[in-house]
Amino acid sequence: MTSSTIEAPRSPRPVARKRRVNWEKWGWLYMRGSGVLLIVLIAAHLFTNLIAGQGGVKAIDFAFVGGKWSNPFWKVWDTLLLWLALIHGSNGMRTIVNDYVSNPKVRKTMLIALLASSVVLLLLGTLVIYTFDPCPAGSLPSDLPSFCPAQ
Amino acid sequence: MSTVLEERPAAADAIQKFTATMMIRRFDPDVDTEPRWQEFSVEMLPTDRVLDALHQIKWEQDGSLTFRRSCAHGVCGSDAMRINGRNRLACKTLMKDLDISKPVYVEAIKGLPLEKDLVVDMEPFFASYREVQPFLQSSSKPEKERLQSAEQRARFDDTTKCILCAACTSSCPVFWTDGQYFGPAAIVNAHRFIFDSRDEASEVRLDILNDKEGVWRCRTTFNCTEACPRGIQVTQAIAEVKAAVLRGRP
């Protein structure tokens, strides 16, 4: 009475399981913690950018971002936003891949690609926040925005 | 009194039989390579259940129709099946509560190996049930019964109602796709002992469920809570186990 013609969708659990660091628990906790923090960070981000400033959404341009990042407070704020949101998002993607990709090779490839892209984006984003200079020395005056002293 | 007696036959006459179309997902492992839908017409009373329709088909139309049922009163948990896309017990679903202007679709529960027609292999389900050690573990050997206050009993009352029908576990999308997840029913039955004041092995069960395939796989989809024919708040029970794992004690 077995259905050899139809593949069983679920195989029995292996008896012996490896005991390692339980990342699943910390991942779950991280999602809750970062979620709460992100509500505050994103709400304040949207409020200062879109509502509090003069001119609302139309005021956002290169100069606006340059002005914000001259303040260390917003540098730290945006770094937190970047790291918490990007890891939150990629952990969510990891969850979806784990849930829905059944082929082990495809799953591993997707997880590695996800990890690599997240690391690159995190490092690149952090680099931009801390080395950002709207008026780099030695540039042609025609390349610089209007508010730079060299212009 | 007399008016009641006079009205009774009239009320009985008013009960109309109706014809319902049943679409049943058949699979015979000796003949079929793929499951197929088969249509049946059944004469039903409004008080009849889906199980009665299945009986009528098996007894009067096609004796090869295979399904599990035992008590037929919603206690044994044998006849969980997918009726119109929702996991329910065939013996607790009244035909009049379904939309009988359209065919009623009945198929086996998902996520477990299909054996024949509406029968699935329940072994993977019971394997994860066994793994959470669903029995009382206590070192004391009292002369009389183990005492427990009403409040202590109420703590895990909801999860004692489980009849192991697998309606919750086989409605869980994580269980469908991930072959190793414990599933809601196993966690519910772990909850029943984790929060029992008489039990001493809560930490062991919490450790088992703190696994990679344990409670953290739950995505709080609430499919299990919706499917449970006993009305157990399954997702809440899983959330309570999660909180207990974080605390490290019940």
Tab-separated table of C-alpha atoms in Angstrom, chain A residues 5-119:
chain	number	residue	atom	x	y	z
A	5	THR	CA	4.444	6.708	-8.159
A	6	ILE	CA	3.939	9.929	-6.230
A	7	GLU	CA	6.857	11.494	-4.480
A	8	ALA	CA	6.328	11.894	-0.750
A	9	PRO	CA	6.206	15.614	0.029
A	10	ARG	CA	7.647	15.097	3.482
A	11	SER	CA	10.387	12.757	4.550
A	12	PRO	CA	10.595	11.472	8.131
A	13	ARG	CA	12.743	13.448	10.509
A	14	PRO	CA	16.297	12.156	10.944
A	15	VAL	CA	16.780	10.799	14.448
A	16	ALA	CA	20.114	12.403	15.308
A	17	ARG	CA	20.294	16.148	15.003
A	18	LYS	CA	23.371	18.295	15.106
A	19	ARG	CA	23.629	20.565	18.106
A	20	ARG	CA	25.116	23.873	17.100
A	21	VAL	CA	24.673	27.533	17.909
A	22	ASN	CA	20.989	28.271	17.512
A	23	TRP	CA	20.965	31.106	14.982
A	24	GLU	CA	17.290	30.616	14.350
A	25	LYS	CA	16.422	31.893	17.830
A	26	TRP	CA	18.721	34.902	17.587
A	27	GLY	CA	17.433	35.634	14.093
A	28	TRP	CA	13.870	35.621	15.411
A	29	LEU	CA	14.816	37.914	18.291
A	30	TYR	CA	16.708	40.236	15.939
A	31	MET	CA	13.635	40.597	13.716
A	32	ARG	CA	11.525	41.663	16.713
A	33	GLY	CA	14.125	44.020	18.177
A	34	SER	CA	15.129	45.669	14.907
A	35	GLY	CA	11.470	45.913	13.912
A	36	VAL	CA	10.637	48.016	16.963
A	37	LEU	CA	13.708	50.226	16.503
A	38	LEU	CA	13.012	50.666	12.797
A	39	ILE	CA	9.517	51.990	13.491
A	40	VAL	CA	11.104	54.871	15.441
A	41	LEU	CA	14.016	55.363	13.033
A	42	ILE	CA	11.910	55.336	9.875
A	43	ALA	CA	9.123	57.479	11.318
A	44	ALA	CA	11.600	60.158	12.403
A	45	HIS	CA	13.443	59.861	9.074
A	46	LEU	CA	10.256	60.430	7.101
A	47	PHE	CA	9.102	63.220	9.414
A	48	THR	CA	12.321	65.258	9.187
A	49	ASN	CA	12.670	64.723	5.438
A	50	LEU	CA	9.103	65.223	4.291
A	51	ILE	CA	7.174	67.199	6.894
A	52	ALA	CA	9.402	69.146	9.273
A	53	GLY	CA	11.657	70.824	6.686
A	54	GLN	CA	10.788	73.917	4.626
A	55	GLY	CA	9.194	73.008	1.322
A	56	GLY	CA	8.345	69.408	2.189
A	57	VAL	CA	9.157	66.667	-0.296
A	58	LYS	CA	10.263	69.167	-2.973
A	59	ALA	CA	13.096	70.355	-0.745
A	60	ILE	CA	14.905	67.021	-0.962
A	61	ASP	CA	17.893	67.334	-3.261
A	62	PHE	CA	21.648	66.807	-3.216
A	63	ALA	CA	22.133	69.873	-1.025
A	64	PHE	CA	19.536	68.660	1.489
A	65	VAL	CA	21.283	65.279	1.893
A	66	GLY	CA	24.698	66.988	2.000
A	67	GLY	CA	23.432	69.296	4.719
A	68	LYS	CA	22.032	66.432	6.766
A	69	TRP	CA	25.229	64.415	6.580
A	70	SER	CA	27.308	67.347	7.815
A	71	ASN	CA	25.652	66.636	11.174
A	72	PRO	CA	27.131	63.607	13.044
A	73	PHE	CA	23.725	62.921	14.605
A	74	TRP	CA	22.175	62.139	11.219
A	75	LYS	CA	25.242	60.163	10.180
A	76	VAL	CA	24.764	57.822	13.134
A	77	TRP	CA	20.985	57.801	12.553
A	78	ASP	CA	21.333	56.809	8.911
A	79	THR	CA	23.998	54.209	9.706
A	80	LEU	CA	21.633	52.591	12.206
A	81	LEU	CA	18.828	52.771	9.658
A	82	LEU	CA	21.009	51.194	6.987
A	83	TRP	CA	22.320	48.311	9.095
A	84	LEU	CA	19.113	47.478	10.922
A	85	ALA	CA	16.895	47.685	7.831
A	86	LEU	CA	19.226	45.882	5.444
A	87	ILE	CA	19.902	42.983	7.822
A	88	HIS	CA	16.192	42.871	8.717
A	89	GLY	CA	15.305	42.682	5.034
A	90	SER	CA	17.921	40.132	4.058
A	91	ASN	CA	17.072	37.949	7.054
A	92	GLY	CA	13.467	38.024	5.877
A	93	MET	CA	14.620	37.016	2.400
A	94	ARG	CA	16.688	34.203	3.940
A	95	THR	CA	13.546	32.982	5.691
A	96	ILE	CA	11.595	32.968	2.441
A	97	VAL	CA	14.406	31.133	0.631
A	98	ASN	CA	14.582	28.541	3.415
A	99	ASP	CA	10.820	28.071	3.324
A	100	TYR	CA	10.291	27.870	-0.400
A	101	VAL	CA	13.477	26.678	-2.119
A	102	SER	CA	13.556	22.908	-1.778
A	103	ASN	CA	16.526	22.178	-4.040
A	104	PRO	CA	19.605	22.248	-1.745
A	105	LYS	CA	21.971	23.525	-4.442
A	106	VAL	CA	19.665	26.342	-5.533
A	107	ARG	CA	19.013	27.193	-1.892
A	108	LYS	CA	22.710	27.411	-1.062
A	109	THR	CA	23.422	29.507	-4.151
A	110	MET	CA	20.613	31.926	-3.305
A	111	LEU	CA	21.676	32.209	0.341
A	112	ILE	CA	25.295	32.923	-0.627
A	113	ALA	CA	24.188	35.511	-3.191
A	114	LEU	CA	21.960	37.093	-0.552
A	115	LEU	CA	24.764	37.222	2.007
A	116	ALA	CA	27.267	38.623	-0.519
A	117	SER	CA	24.923	41.348	-1.770
A	118	SER	CA	23.976	42.331	1.785
A	119	VAL	CA	27.616	42.607	2.876
